CSV table of C-alpha atoms in Angstrom, one decimal:
chain,number,residue,atom,x,y,z
A,15,ASP,CA,0.1,0.1,-0.2
A,16,ALA,CA,0.8,3.7,-0.6
A,17,GLY,CA,1.9,5.6,2.2
A,18,VAL,CA,1.4,9.2,3.0
A,19,ILE,CA,3.0,11.3,-0.1
A,20,GLN,CA,4.2,14.2,0.2
A,21,SER,CA,5.9,16.7,-2.6
A,22,PRO,CA,8.2,18.3,-2.7
A,23,ARG,CA,11.2,16.5,-1.0
A,24,HIS,CA,13.1,19.3,-1.1
A,25,GLU,CA,12.7,23.2,-1.9
A,26,VAL,CA,15.3,26.2,-2.4
A,27,THR,CA,13.3,29.3,-2.8
A,28,GLU,CA,14.1,32.9,-2.3
A,29,MET,CA,12.5,35.5,0.4
A,30,GLY,CA,9.3,37.0,-0.8
A,31,GLN,CA,8.6,33.9,-2.9
A,32,GLU,CA,5.6,31.5,-2.4
A,33,VAL,CA,5.9,28.0,-1.8
A,34,THR,CA,3.1,25.3,-2.1
A,35,LEU,CA,3.5,21.6,-0.3
A,36,ARG,CA,1.7,18.9,-1.1
A,37,CYS,CA,0.4,16.0,0.1
A,38,LYS,CA,-1.7,12.8,-0.6
A,39,PRO,CA,-2.7,11.1,2.6
A,40,ILE,CA,-3.6,7.2,3.1
A,41,SER,CA,-6.7,6.4,1.5
A,42,GLY,CA,-9.4,6.1,3.9
A,43,HIS,CA,-7.8,7.9,6.9
A,44,ASP,CA,-10.2,10.5,8.1
A,45,TYR,CA,-8.0,13.0,9.7
A,46,LEU,CA,-4.8,14.9,8.0
A,47,PHE,CA,-2.2,16.3,9.9
A,48,TRP,CA,0.9,19.1,9.1
A,49,TYR,CA,4.1,19.4,11.4
A,50,ARG,CA,6.8,21.4,11.4
A,51,GLN,CA,10.0,20.3,12.5
A,52,THR,CA,13.3,22.5,13.3
A,53,MET,CA,16.0,21.9,15.7
A,54,MET,CA,14.9,25.2,17.4
A,55,ARG,CA,11.2,24.4,18.0
A,56,GLY,CA,11.1,20.6,17.4
A,57,LEU,CA,8.5,18.9,16.3
A,58,GLU,CA,4.9,21.9,15.9
A,59,LEU,CA,1.4,21.0,14.7
A,60,LEU,CA,0.6,23.5,12.2
A,61,ILE,CA,-3.0,22.2,11.5
A,62,TYR,CA,-5.3,19.0,11.3
A,63,PHE,CA,-8.1,18.1,9.9
A,64,ASN,CA,-11.1,15.6,10.0
A,65,ASN,CA,-12.8,14.3,7.1
A,66,ASN,CA,-11.2,18.0,4.8
A,67,VAL,CA,-12.5,20.1,7.6
A,68,PRO,CA,-9.5,22.3,9.3
A,69,ILE,CA,-10.2,21.4,13.3
A,70,ASP,CA,-7.5,23.2,14.6
A,71,ASP,CA,-5.3,25.7,12.8
A,72,SER,CA,-3.6,27.4,16.2
A,73,GLY,CA,-0.9,26.4,15.7
A,74,MET,CA,-0.3,28.4,12.1
A,75,PRO,CA,2.1,30.8,12.7
A,76,GLU,CA,1.0,33.9,11.1
A,77,ASP,CA,-1.5,35.2,7.9
A,78,ARG,CA,1.6,34.2,5.5
A,79,PHE,CA,0.4,30.5,5.9
A,80,SER,CA,-2.3,28.8,5.0
A,81,ALA,CA,-3.5,25.2,4.2
A,82,LYS,CA,-6.6,23.6,2.9
A,83,MET,CA,-8.0,19.7,2.0
A,84,PRO,CA,-10.3,20.3,-1.3
A,85,ASN,CA,-11.0,16.8,-1.0
A,86,ALA,CA,-10.0,13.5,0.9
A,87,SER,CA,-6.8,12.8,-1.3
A,88,PHE,CA,-5.5,15.7,-1.2
A,89,SER,CA,-4.0,18.7,0.9
A,90,THR,CA,-2.0,22.2,0.6
A,91,LEU,CA,0.1,23.9,3.0
A,92,LYS,CA,1.1,27.1,1.4
A,93,ILE,CA,3.5,30.2,2.2
A,94,GLN,CA,3.3,33.2,1.1
A,95,PRO,CA,5.6,35.3,1.2
A,96,SER,CA,8.4,33.0,2.6
A,97,GLU,CA,11.1,34.2,4.4
A,98,PRO,CA,14.2,32.6,6.3
A,99,ARG,CA,12.5,31.8,9.2
A,100,ASP,CA,10.1,29.1,7.7
A,101,SER,CA,13.1,27.1,6.1
A,102,ALA,CA,12.2,24.0,8.5
A,103,VAL,CA,10.8,20.5,7.5
A,104,TYR,CA,7.5,20.2,6.9
A,105,PHE,CA,5.5,17.0,7.5
A,106,CYS,CA,2.0,15.4,6.2
A,107,ALA,CA,0.8,12.7,8.2
A,108,SER,CA,-2.6,10.7,8.5
A,109,SER,CA,-4.7,8.6,10.2
A,110,PHE,CA,-8.1,6.9,11.1
A,111,ASN,CA,-10.4,8.2,13.2
A,112,GLY,CA,-10.3,7.1,17.2
A,113,TYR,CA,-7.8,7.6,19.8
A,114,THR,CA,-6.3,4.1,18.9
A,115,GLY,CA,-5.1,4.9,15.7
A,116,GLU,CA,-1.5,5.8,14.9
A,117,LEU,CA,-0.4,8.6,12.6
A,118,PHE,CA,1.4,7.7,9.2
A,119,PHE,CA,3.7,10.3,8.6
A,120,GLY,CA,5.3,11.3,4.9
A,121,GLU,CA,8.7,11.5,4.2
A,122,GLY,CA,8.8,15.2,4.8
A,123,SER,CA,9.3,18.5,2.6
A,124,ARG,CA,12.8,20.1,3.1
A,125,LEU,CA,12.1,23.7,2.8
A,126,THR,CA,15.0,26.0,2.6
A,127,VAL,CA,14.6,30.0,2.1
A,128,LEU,CA,17.2,31.8,1.4
B,3,ALA,CA,0.6,22.3,31.3
B,4,GLN,CA,2.4,19.8,28.9
B,5,LYS,CA,0.6,17.3,27.4
B,6,ILE,CA,3.6,14.8,26.7
B,7,THR,CA,6.8,15.6,28.9
B,8,GLN,CA,10.1,13.3,27.9
B,9,THR,CA,12.8,14.7,30.4
B,10,GLN,CA,15.9,13.2,29.0
B,11,PRO,CA,17.3,15.4,26.2
B,12,GLY,CA,19.8,12.7,25.4
B,13,MET,CA,20.6,9.0,26.5
B,14,PHE,CA,23.8,6.5,25.7
B,15,VAL,CA,23.4,2.8,25.7
B,16,GLN,CA,26.0,0.4,25.1
B,17,GLU,CA,25.5,-1.9,22.3
B,18,LYS,CA,23.4,-5.2,23.4
B,19,GLU,CA,22.3,-3.7,26.3
B,20,ALA,CA,18.6,-2.5,27.5
B,21,VAL,CA,17.7,1.2,28.0
B,22,THR,CA,14.8,2.8,29.1
B,23,LEU,CA,13.5,5.9,27.9
B,24,ASP,CA,11.0,7.8,30.0
B,25,CYS,CA,7.6,9.8,28.9
B,26,THR,CA,5.0,11.1,31.3
B,27,TYR,CA,1.6,12.1,30.2
B,28,ASP,CA,-1.4,14.8,31.5
B,29,THR,CA,-4.8,13.5,30.6
B,30,SER,CA,-8.2,13.6,32.2
B,31,ASP,CA,-10.0,11.3,30.3
B,32,GLN,CA,-10.2,7.9,30.3
B,33,SER,CA,-9.9,6.9,27.0
B,34,TYR,CA,-6.6,7.5,25.4
B,35,GLY,CA,-3.9,6.0,22.8
B,36,LEU,CA,-0.2,6.4,23.7
B,37,PHE,CA,2.1,5.9,21.0
B,38,TRP,CA,6.7,5.9,20.7
B,39,TYR,CA,7.9,7.4,17.2
B,40,LYS,CA,11.9,6.7,16.1
B,41,GLN,CA,13.4,9.3,14.1
B,42,PRO,CA,16.8,8.1,12.5
B,43,SER,CA,18.8,10.8,11.2
B,44,SER,CA,17.5,10.0,7.9
B,45,GLY,CA,14.7,12.4,9.2
B,46,GLU,CA,11.7,9.8,8.1
B,47,MET,CA,9.4,9.0,11.4
B,48,ILE,CA,8.9,5.7,12.1
B,49,PHE,CA,6.1,4.5,14.2
B,50,LEU,CA,7.1,1.7,16.8
B,51,ILE,CA,5.1,0.5,19.3
B,52,TYR,CA,0.9,1.5,20.9
B,53,GLN,CA,-0.4,1.4,23.8
B,54,GLY,CA,-4.1,1.7,25.0
B,55,SER,CA,-5.1,3.2,28.0
B,56,TYR,CA,-7.7,0.0,28.9
B,57,ASP,CA,-4.9,-1.9,27.6
B,58,GLU,CA,-3.8,-4.4,30.9
B,59,GLN,CA,-1.0,-5.9,29.4
B,60,ASN,CA,1.9,-4.0,28.7
B,61,ALA,CA,2.3,-3.4,24.6
B,62,THR,CA,5.4,-5.5,23.2
B,63,GLU,CA,6.4,-5.1,19.5
B,64,GLY,CA,9.8,-7.5,19.2
B,65,ARG,CA,12.6,-5.4,21.0
B,66,TYR,CA,10.5,-2.7,21.7
B,67,SER,CA,8.1,-2.9,25.1
B,68,LEU,CA,6.2,-0.3,26.8
B,69,ASN,CA,6.3,0.0,30.5
B,70,PHE,CA,2.3,1.2,30.9
B,71,GLN,CA,2.0,2.3,34.6
B,72,LYS,CA,-1.5,4.2,34.6
B,73,ALA,CA,-1.6,6.0,37.8
B,74,ARG,CA,1.7,7.2,37.8
B,75,LYS,CA,0.6,8.2,33.6
B,76,SER,CA,3.7,6.9,32.5
B,77,ALA,CA,4.5,4.9,29.3
B,78,ASN,CA,8.3,4.5,29.3
B,79,LEU,CA,10.2,2.7,26.4
B,80,VAL,CA,12.0,0.0,27.0
B,81,ILE,CA,14.7,-1.1,24.2
B,82,SER,CA,16.3,-4.5,24.7
B,83,ALA,CA,19.8,-5.6,23.3
B,84,SER,CA,20.4,-2.4,21.9
B,85,GLN,CA,21.7,-1.9,18.4
B,86,LEU,CA,23.7,0.3,16.4
B,87,GLY,CA,20.9,0.9,14.0
B,88,ASP,CA,18.8,2.1,17.3
B,89,SER,CA,20.8,5.7,17.2
B,90,ALA,CA,17.7,8.1,16.8
B,91,MET,CA,15.7,10.1,18.0
B,92,TYR,CA,12.4,8.9,20.0
B,93,PHE,CA,9.3,10.4,20.5
B,94,CYS,CA,6.3,9.5,22.7
B,95,ALA,CA,3.1,10.7,21.6
B,96,MET,CA,-0.3,10.8,22.9
B,97,ARG,CA,-3.9,10.5,21.3
B,98,GLU,CA,-7.2,11.8,23.1
B,99,PRO,CA,-10.8,11.7,22.0
B,100,ASN,CA,-11.2,14.8,24.5
B,101,THR,CA,-9.5,17.2,22.0
B,102,GLY,CA,-10.5,16.4,18.8
B,103,ASN,CA,-8.1,13.5,18.5
B,104,GLN,CA,-5.1,15.0,17.9
B,105,PHE,CA,-1.5,13.9,18.5
B,106,TYR,CA,0.6,15.7,21.4
B,107,PHE,CA,4.1,14.7,20.8
B,108,GLY,CA,7.0,15.2,23.4
B,109,THR,CA,10.0,17.3,22.7
B,110,GLY,CA,12.1,13.9,22.5
B,111,THR,CA,15.3,11.8,23.6
B,112,SER,CA,17.9,11.7,21.6
B,113,LEU,CA,19.4,8.1,22.0
B,114,THR,CA,23.2,7.3,21.0
B,115,VAL,CA,24.6,3.5,21.3
B,116,ILE,CA,28.0,2.9,21.6
B,117,PRO,CA,29.5,0.2,20.5
């Protein structure tokens, strides 16, 4: 079975540019999570969706960040405009409903903003 | 208050020995799940083991076991017979329905296995 698929795996961009990260969750999973990981801040939850509806976006740093889930098989995380402090690894993860379901992570998108 | 606390930023263990990574959690829910993940230097997040709040026995998966002490709200990961490939970051996590089934992660413990 295909796991969580993220693209791009690596992105290098210049400050001020728009960045779009993409995620395809595992088929049948109800929940989709976006995390950001840096050495300084560790693993941070940015936003999560349940049945394509955003449930908690309190972790989104500021208005420059937005996330959408137009259908059950696709989600995007957009940063516009990007800044050097946005440099991080962004993980998408999905899971079944219920507290017994583990989180399946994608391989991450490593973003570098120059 | 932190939902998940991992107090050991770094740990060292001799190859072939056992090691315990500590994790305490905070919840008022009766139903919850506890998880451990491994993140090697290559960066992927690997699920290791799960323990449900109603499970009476400690979970085991190969060389991994979870020492679940409900009254103490602790969920320590025990790795037996450590191998060099066990060197990685380890994250404890909790999921509870009371807060929308989101996952709470600890800050992680960096484990280094010494040959």
